[in-house]
């Protein structure tokens, strides 16, 4: 009937409380974009992608699209990104379905992620696909909580990128 009913964990009325709902998957879609910098930003329950079709949009029918992505030289610096990706559909090819499009997706070439915190993802914390990305001085934690062959930094076997820093897949 067009109504949403909410039951709180303690059974009390939600009136007067903060109720947050995920509204979109992507905070930024940078398909085909180049020489873009996103810095000093907090992101909650959304992610950033340089290739929204990476991993075939979660259908798991194609693999390794990063070579054809035109995006390059995107810089992500001093971000706090929490709960970047959540997935529940595990019916397709897990790596093809979620191994290339979860977390912050750096697909294309010459992207950089630095000085950032990435916390919480059902799949990867960062998907680094393509060539010559630099990922350094970041804290990436609490990733792959659905246990589907992902991790803090997933490459989908399609990268020659430099990774430095700390991460902790829990």
PDB file of C-alpha atoms in Angstrom:
ATOM      1  CA  UNK A   1       0.000   0.000   0.000  1.00  0.00           C
ATOM      2  CA  UNK A   2       2.958   2.387  -0.411  1.00  0.00           C
ATOM      3  CA  UNK A   3       3.788   2.303   3.291  1.00  0.00           C
ATOM      4  CA  UNK A   4       7.007   1.286   4.985  1.00  0.00           C
ATOM      5  CA  UNK A   5       6.695  -0.238   8.421  1.00  0.00           C
ATOM      6  CA  UNK A   6       9.658  -0.171  10.782  1.00  0.00           C
ATOM      7  CA  UNK A   7      10.137  -2.199  13.930  1.00  0.00           C
ATOM      8  CA  UNK A   8      13.009  -1.044  16.126  1.00  0.00           C
ATOM      9  CA  UNK A   9      15.210  -3.521  17.952  1.00  0.00           C
ATOM     10  CA  UNK A  10      13.834  -2.405  21.317  1.00  0.00           C
ATOM     11  CA  UNK A  11      10.212  -2.259  20.128  1.00  0.00           C
ATOM     12  CA  UNK A  12       9.911   1.482  20.792  1.00  0.00           C
ATOM     13  CA  UNK A  13       8.479   3.990  18.346  1.00  0.00           C
ATOM     14  CA  UNK A  14      10.947   5.279  15.716  1.00  0.00           C
ATOM     15  CA  UNK A  15       9.466   8.788  16.103  1.00  0.00           C
ATOM     16  CA  UNK A  16      12.153  11.225  17.220  1.00  0.00           C
ATOM     17  CA  UNK A  17      14.979   8.850  16.248  1.00  0.00           C
ATOM     18  CA  UNK A  18      17.356   9.025  13.320  1.00  0.00           C
ATOM     19  CA  UNK A  19      16.489   6.448  10.672  1.00  0.00           C
ATOM     20  CA  UNK A  20      18.974   6.058   7.801  1.00  0.00           C
ATOM     21  CA  UNK A  21      18.245   4.277   4.533  1.00  0.00           C
ATOM     22  CA  UNK A  22      20.612   3.467   1.678  1.00  0.00           C
ATOM     23  CA  UNK A  23      19.411   5.352  -1.366  1.00  0.00           C
ATOM     24  CA  UNK A  24      22.045   4.717  -4.047  1.00  0.00           C
ATOM     25  CA  UNK A  25      25.001   2.430  -4.711  1.00  0.00           C
ATOM     26  CA  UNK A  26      27.361   5.126  -6.005  1.00  0.00           C
ATOM     27  CA  UNK A  27      28.322   8.455  -4.475  1.00  0.00           C
ATOM     28  CA  UNK A  28      30.309   9.202  -7.655  1.00  0.00           C
ATOM     29  CA  UNK A  29      30.250   7.522 -11.070  1.00  0.00           C
ATOM     30  CA  UNK A  30      33.371   8.560 -12.980  1.00  0.00           C
ATOM     31  CA  UNK A  31      32.966   6.424 -16.101  1.00  0.00           C
ATOM     32  CA  UNK A  32      35.268   7.768 -18.803  1.00  0.00           C
ATOM     33  CA  UNK A  33      36.423  10.662 -16.599  1.00  0.00           C
ATOM     34  CA  UNK A  34      40.056  11.734 -16.292  1.00  0.00           C
ATOM     35  CA  UNK A  35      42.141  14.101 -14.160  1.00  0.00           C
ATOM     36  CA  UNK A  36      39.519  14.235 -11.388  1.00  0.00           C
ATOM     37  CA  UNK A  37      40.372  14.593  -7.687  1.00  0.00           C
ATOM     38  CA  UNK A  38      37.991  13.743  -4.853  1.00  0.00           C
ATOM     39  CA  UNK A  39      39.456  14.658  -1.472  1.00  0.00           C
ATOM     40  CA  UNK A  40      38.553  15.265   2.168  1.00  0.00           C
ATOM     41  CA  UNK A  41      35.162  13.585   2.002  1.00  0.00           C
ATOM     42  CA  UNK A  42      33.136  11.173   4.116  1.00  0.00           C
ATOM     43  CA  UNK A  43      31.006   8.608   2.294  1.00  0.00           C
ATOM     44  CA  UNK A  44      28.475   6.375   4.044  1.00  0.00           C
ATOM     45  CA  UNK A  45      26.733   3.369   2.427  1.00  0.00           C
ATOM     46  CA  UNK A  46      27.852   4.193  -1.109  1.00  0.00           C
ATOM     47  CA  UNK A  47      31.003   3.924  -3.180  1.00  0.00           C
ATOM     48  CA  UNK A  48      32.981   5.529  -5.985  1.00  0.00           C
ATOM     49  CA  UNK A  49      33.534   3.859  -9.344  1.00  0.00           C
ATOM     50  CA  UNK A  50      35.471   4.684 -12.485  1.00  0.00           C
ATOM     51  CA  UNK A  51      33.611   1.919 -14.327  1.00  0.00           C
ATOM     52  CA  UNK A  52      29.981   1.261 -13.373  1.00  0.00           C
ATOM     53  CA  UNK A  53      29.864  -1.749 -15.738  1.00  0.00           C
ATOM     54  CA  UNK A  54      32.862  -3.450 -14.132  1.00  0.00           C
ATOM     55  CA  UNK A  55      32.077  -7.056 -13.310  1.00  0.00           C
ATOM     56  CA  UNK A  56      29.132  -6.749 -15.706  1.00  0.00           C
ATOM     57  CA  UNK A  57      27.129  -4.750 -13.185  1.00  0.00           C
ATOM     58  CA  UNK A  58      26.913  -7.630 -10.710  1.00  0.00           C
ATOM     59  CA  UNK A  59      25.432 -10.120 -13.165  1.00  0.00           C
ATOM     60  CA  UNK A  60      28.638 -12.176 -13.231  1.00  0.00           C
ATOM     61  CA  UNK A  61      28.486 -13.015 -16.930  1.00  0.00           C
ATOM     62  CA  UNK A  62      31.620 -11.169 -18.082  1.00  0.00           C
ATOM     63  CA  UNK A  63      35.034 -10.695 -16.598  1.00  0.00           C
ATOM     64  CA  UNK A  64      38.058  -8.445 -16.910  1.00  0.00           C
ATOM     65  CA  UNK A  65      36.497  -5.410 -18.614  1.00  0.00           C
ATOM     66  CA  UNK A  66      39.135  -3.081 -17.134  1.00  0.00           C
ATOM     67  CA  UNK A  67      41.313  -3.157 -20.242  1.00  0.00           C
ATOM     68  CA  UNK A  68      38.622  -1.324 -22.240  1.00  0.00           C
ATOM     69  CA  UNK A  69      37.832   1.338 -19.643  1.00  0.00           C
ATOM     70  CA  UNK A  70      38.899   4.840 -20.688  1.00  0.00           C
ATOM     71  CA  UNK A  71      38.987   6.452 -17.244  1.00  0.00           C
ATOM     72  CA  UNK A  72      42.468   7.554 -16.111  1.00  0.00           C
ATOM     73  CA  UNK A  73      44.259   9.727 -13.549  1.00  0.00           C
ATOM     74  CA  UNK A  74      41.511   9.830 -10.914  1.00  0.00           C
ATOM     75  CA  UNK A  75      42.846  10.708  -7.460  1.00  0.00           C
ATOM     76  CA  UNK A  76      41.033   9.767  -4.232  1.00  0.00           C
ATOM     77  CA  UNK A  77      42.690  11.291  -1.163  1.00  0.00           C
ATOM     78  CA  UNK A  78      41.786  11.619   2.508  1.00  0.00           C
ATOM     79  CA  UNK A  79      38.451   9.802   2.230  1.00  0.00           C
ATOM     80  CA  UNK A  80      36.530   8.083   4.977  1.00  0.00           C
ATOM     81  CA  UNK A  81      34.317   5.513   3.273  1.00  0.00           C
ATOM     82  CA  UNK A  82      32.128   3.282   5.434  1.00  0.00           C
ATOM     83  CA  UNK A  83      29.942   0.414   4.225  1.00  0.00           C
ATOM     84  CA  UNK A  84      30.967   0.881   0.606  1.00  0.00           C
ATOM     85  CA  UNK A  85      29.366  -2.292  -0.806  1.00  0.00           C
ATOM     86  CA  UNK A  86      26.757  -4.745   0.357  1.00  0.00           C
ATOM     87  CA  UNK A  87      25.677  -7.767  -1.645  1.00  0.00           C
ATOM     88  CA  UNK A  88      23.411 -10.701  -0.941  1.00  0.00           C
ATOM     89  CA  UNK A  89      22.920 -12.284  -4.379  1.00  0.00           C
ATOM     90  CA  UNK A  90      25.340 -15.210  -4.549  1.00  0.00           C
ATOM     91  CA  UNK A  91      23.761 -17.098  -7.431  1.00  0.00           C
ATOM     92  CA  UNK A  92      26.202 -16.160 -10.218  1.00  0.00           C
ATOM     93  CA  UNK A  93      29.946 -16.647 -10.590  1.00  0.00           C
ATOM     94  CA  UNK A  94      31.084 -15.062  -7.311  1.00  0.00           C
ATOM     95  CA  UNK A  95      34.376 -13.598  -8.548  1.00  0.00           C
ATOM     96  CA  UNK A  96      32.917 -12.403 -11.828  1.00  0.00           C
ATOM     97  CA  UNK A  97      29.800 -11.146 -10.115  1.00  0.00           C
ATOM     98  CA  UNK A  98      31.296  -9.282  -7.141  1.00  0.00           C
ATOM     99  CA  UNK A  99      35.106  -9.539  -7.380  1.00  0.00           C
ATOM    100  CA  UNK A 100      35.359  -6.635  -9.806  1.00  0.00           C
ATOM    101  CA  UNK A 101      32.688  -4.198  -8.699  1.00  0.00           C
ATOM    102  CA  UNK A 102      32.702  -4.025  -4.905  1.00  0.00           C
ATOM    103  CA  UNK A 103      34.432  -1.441  -2.774  1.00  0.00           C
ATOM    104  CA  UNK A 104      35.981   1.640  -4.305  1.00  0.00           C
ATOM    105  CA  UNK A 105      36.347   0.598  -7.968  1.00  0.00           C
ATOM    106  CA  UNK A 106      39.494   1.880  -9.692  1.00  0.00           C
ATOM    107  CA  UNK A 107      39.223   0.591 -13.232  1.00  0.00           C
ATOM    108  CA  UNK A 108      41.188   2.002 -16.141  1.00  0.00           C
ATOM    109  CA  UNK A 109      44.689   3.380 -15.642  1.00  0.00           C
ATOM    110  CA  UNK A 110      46.851   5.588 -13.442  1.00  0.00           C
ATOM    111  CA  UNK A 111      44.393   6.112 -10.556  1.00  0.00           C
ATOM    112  CA  UNK A 112      45.548   6.854  -6.995  1.00  0.00           C
ATOM    113  CA  UNK A 113      44.019   6.140  -3.574  1.00  0.00           C
ATOM    114  CA  UNK A 114      45.884   7.528  -0.573  1.00  0.00           C
ATOM    115  CA  UNK A 115      45.532   8.568   3.062  1.00  0.00           C
ATOM    116  CA  UNK A 116      42.060   7.056   3.305  1.00  0.00           C
ATOM    117  CA  UNK A 117      39.977   4.808   5.533  1.00  0.00           C
ATOM    118  CA  UNK A 118      37.724   2.180   3.945  1.00  0.00           C
ATOM    119  CA  UNK A 119      35.604   0.190   6.416  1.00  0.00           C
ATOM    120  CA  UNK A 120      32.957  -2.418   5.717  1.00  0.00           C
ATOM    121  CA  UNK A 121      32.268  -4.209   2.470  1.00  0.00           C
ATOM    122  CA  UNK A 122      30.650  -7.530   1.674  1.00  0.00           C
ATOM    123  CA  UNK A 123      33.257  -7.915  -1.082  1.00  0.00           C
ATOM    124  CA  UNK A 124      36.451  -5.965  -1.741  1.00  0.00           C
ATOM    125  CA  UNK A 125      37.361  -2.791   0.080  1.00  0.00           C
ATOM    126  CA  UNK A 126      39.005  -1.631  -3.158  1.00  0.00           C
ATOM    127  CA  UNK A 127      38.775  -3.209  -6.616  1.00  0.00           C
ATOM    128  CA  UNK A 128      41.930  -2.221  -8.528  1.00  0.00           C
ATOM    129  CA  UNK A 129      41.476  -3.202 -12.155  1.00  0.00           C
ATOM    130  CA  UNK A 130      43.547  -2.058 -15.089  1.00  0.00           C
ATOM    131  CA  UNK A 131      47.020  -0.599 -15.034  1.00  0.00           C
ATOM    132  CA  UNK A 132      49.439   1.468 -12.984  1.00  0.00           C
ATOM    133  CA  UNK A 133      47.195   2.388 -10.045  1.00  0.00           C
ATOM    134  CA  UNK A 134      48.896   3.504  -6.817  1.00  0.00           C
ATOM    135  CA  UNK A 135      47.251   2.559  -3.537  1.00  0.00           C
ATOM    136  CA  UNK A 136      49.217   3.678  -0.492  1.00  0.00           C
ATOM    137  CA  UNK A 137      48.932   4.842   3.105  1.00  0.00           C
ATOM    138  CA  UNK A 138      45.345   3.633   3.576  1.00  0.00           C
ATOM    139  CA  UNK A 139      43.562   1.651   6.249  1.00  0.00           C
ATOM    140  CA  UNK A 140      41.180  -0.899   4.745  1.00  0.00           C
ATOM    141  CA  UNK A 141      39.331  -3.138   7.166  1.00  0.00           C
ATOM    142  CA  UNK A 142      36.272  -5.349   7.726  1.00  0.00           C
ATOM    143  CA  UNK A 143      35.958  -6.525   4.137  1.00  0.00           C
ATOM    144  CA  UNK A 144      34.671  -9.706   2.495  1.00  0.00           C
ATOM    145  CA  UNK A 145      32.188 -10.366   5.281  1.00  0.00           C
ATOM    146  CA  UNK A 146      30.118 -12.492   2.897  1.00  0.00           C
ATOM    147  CA  UNK A 147      33.227 -14.694   2.237  1.00  0.00           C
ATOM    148  CA  UNK A 148      33.256 -14.790  -1.585  1.00  0.00           C
ATOM    149  CA  UNK A 149      36.945 -14.726  -2.629  1.00  0.00           C
ATOM    150  CA  UNK A 150      37.319 -10.987  -2.130  1.00  0.00           C
ATOM    151  CA  UNK A 151      39.531  -9.030   0.235  1.00  0.00           C
ATOM    152  CA  UNK A 152      40.818  -5.642   1.255  1.00  0.00           C
ATOM    153  CA  UNK A 153      42.229  -5.023  -2.214  1.00  0.00           C
ATOM    154  CA  UNK A 154      40.961  -7.185  -5.060  1.00  0.00           C
ATOM    155  CA  UNK A 155      42.606  -7.112  -8.455  1.00  0.00           C
ATOM    156  CA  UNK A 156      40.438  -9.546 -10.373  1.00  0.00           C
ATOM    157  CA  UNK A 157      43.741 -10.702 -11.887  1.00  0.00           C
ATOM    158  CA  UNK A 158      43.718  -7.692 -14.227  1.00  0.00           C
ATOM    159  CA  UNK A 159      46.139  -5.199 -12.720  1.00  0.00           C
ATOM    160  CA  UNK A 160      49.788  -4.227 -12.505  1.00  0.00           C
ATOM    161  CA  UNK A 161      49.308  -1.714  -9.704  1.00  0.00           C
ATOM    162  CA  UNK A 162      51.476  -0.769  -6.722  1.00  0.00           C
ATOM    163  CA  UNK A 163      49.994  -1.413  -3.304  1.00  0.00           C
ATOM    164  CA  UNK A 164      51.566  -0.093  -0.119  1.00  0.00           C
ATOM    165  CA  UNK A 165      50.053   0.369   3.324  1.00  0.00           C
ATOM    166  CA  UNK A 166      47.945  -1.577   5.755  1.00  0.00           C
ATOM    167  CA  UNK A 167      44.752  -3.549   5.446  1.00  0.00           C
ATOM    168  CA  UNK A 168      43.009  -6.117   7.542  1.00  0.00           C
ATOM    169  CA  UNK A 169      40.340  -8.406   6.162  1.00  0.00           C
ATOM    170  CA  UNK A 170      38.154  -9.642   8.999  1.00  0.00           C
TER     171      UNK A 170
END
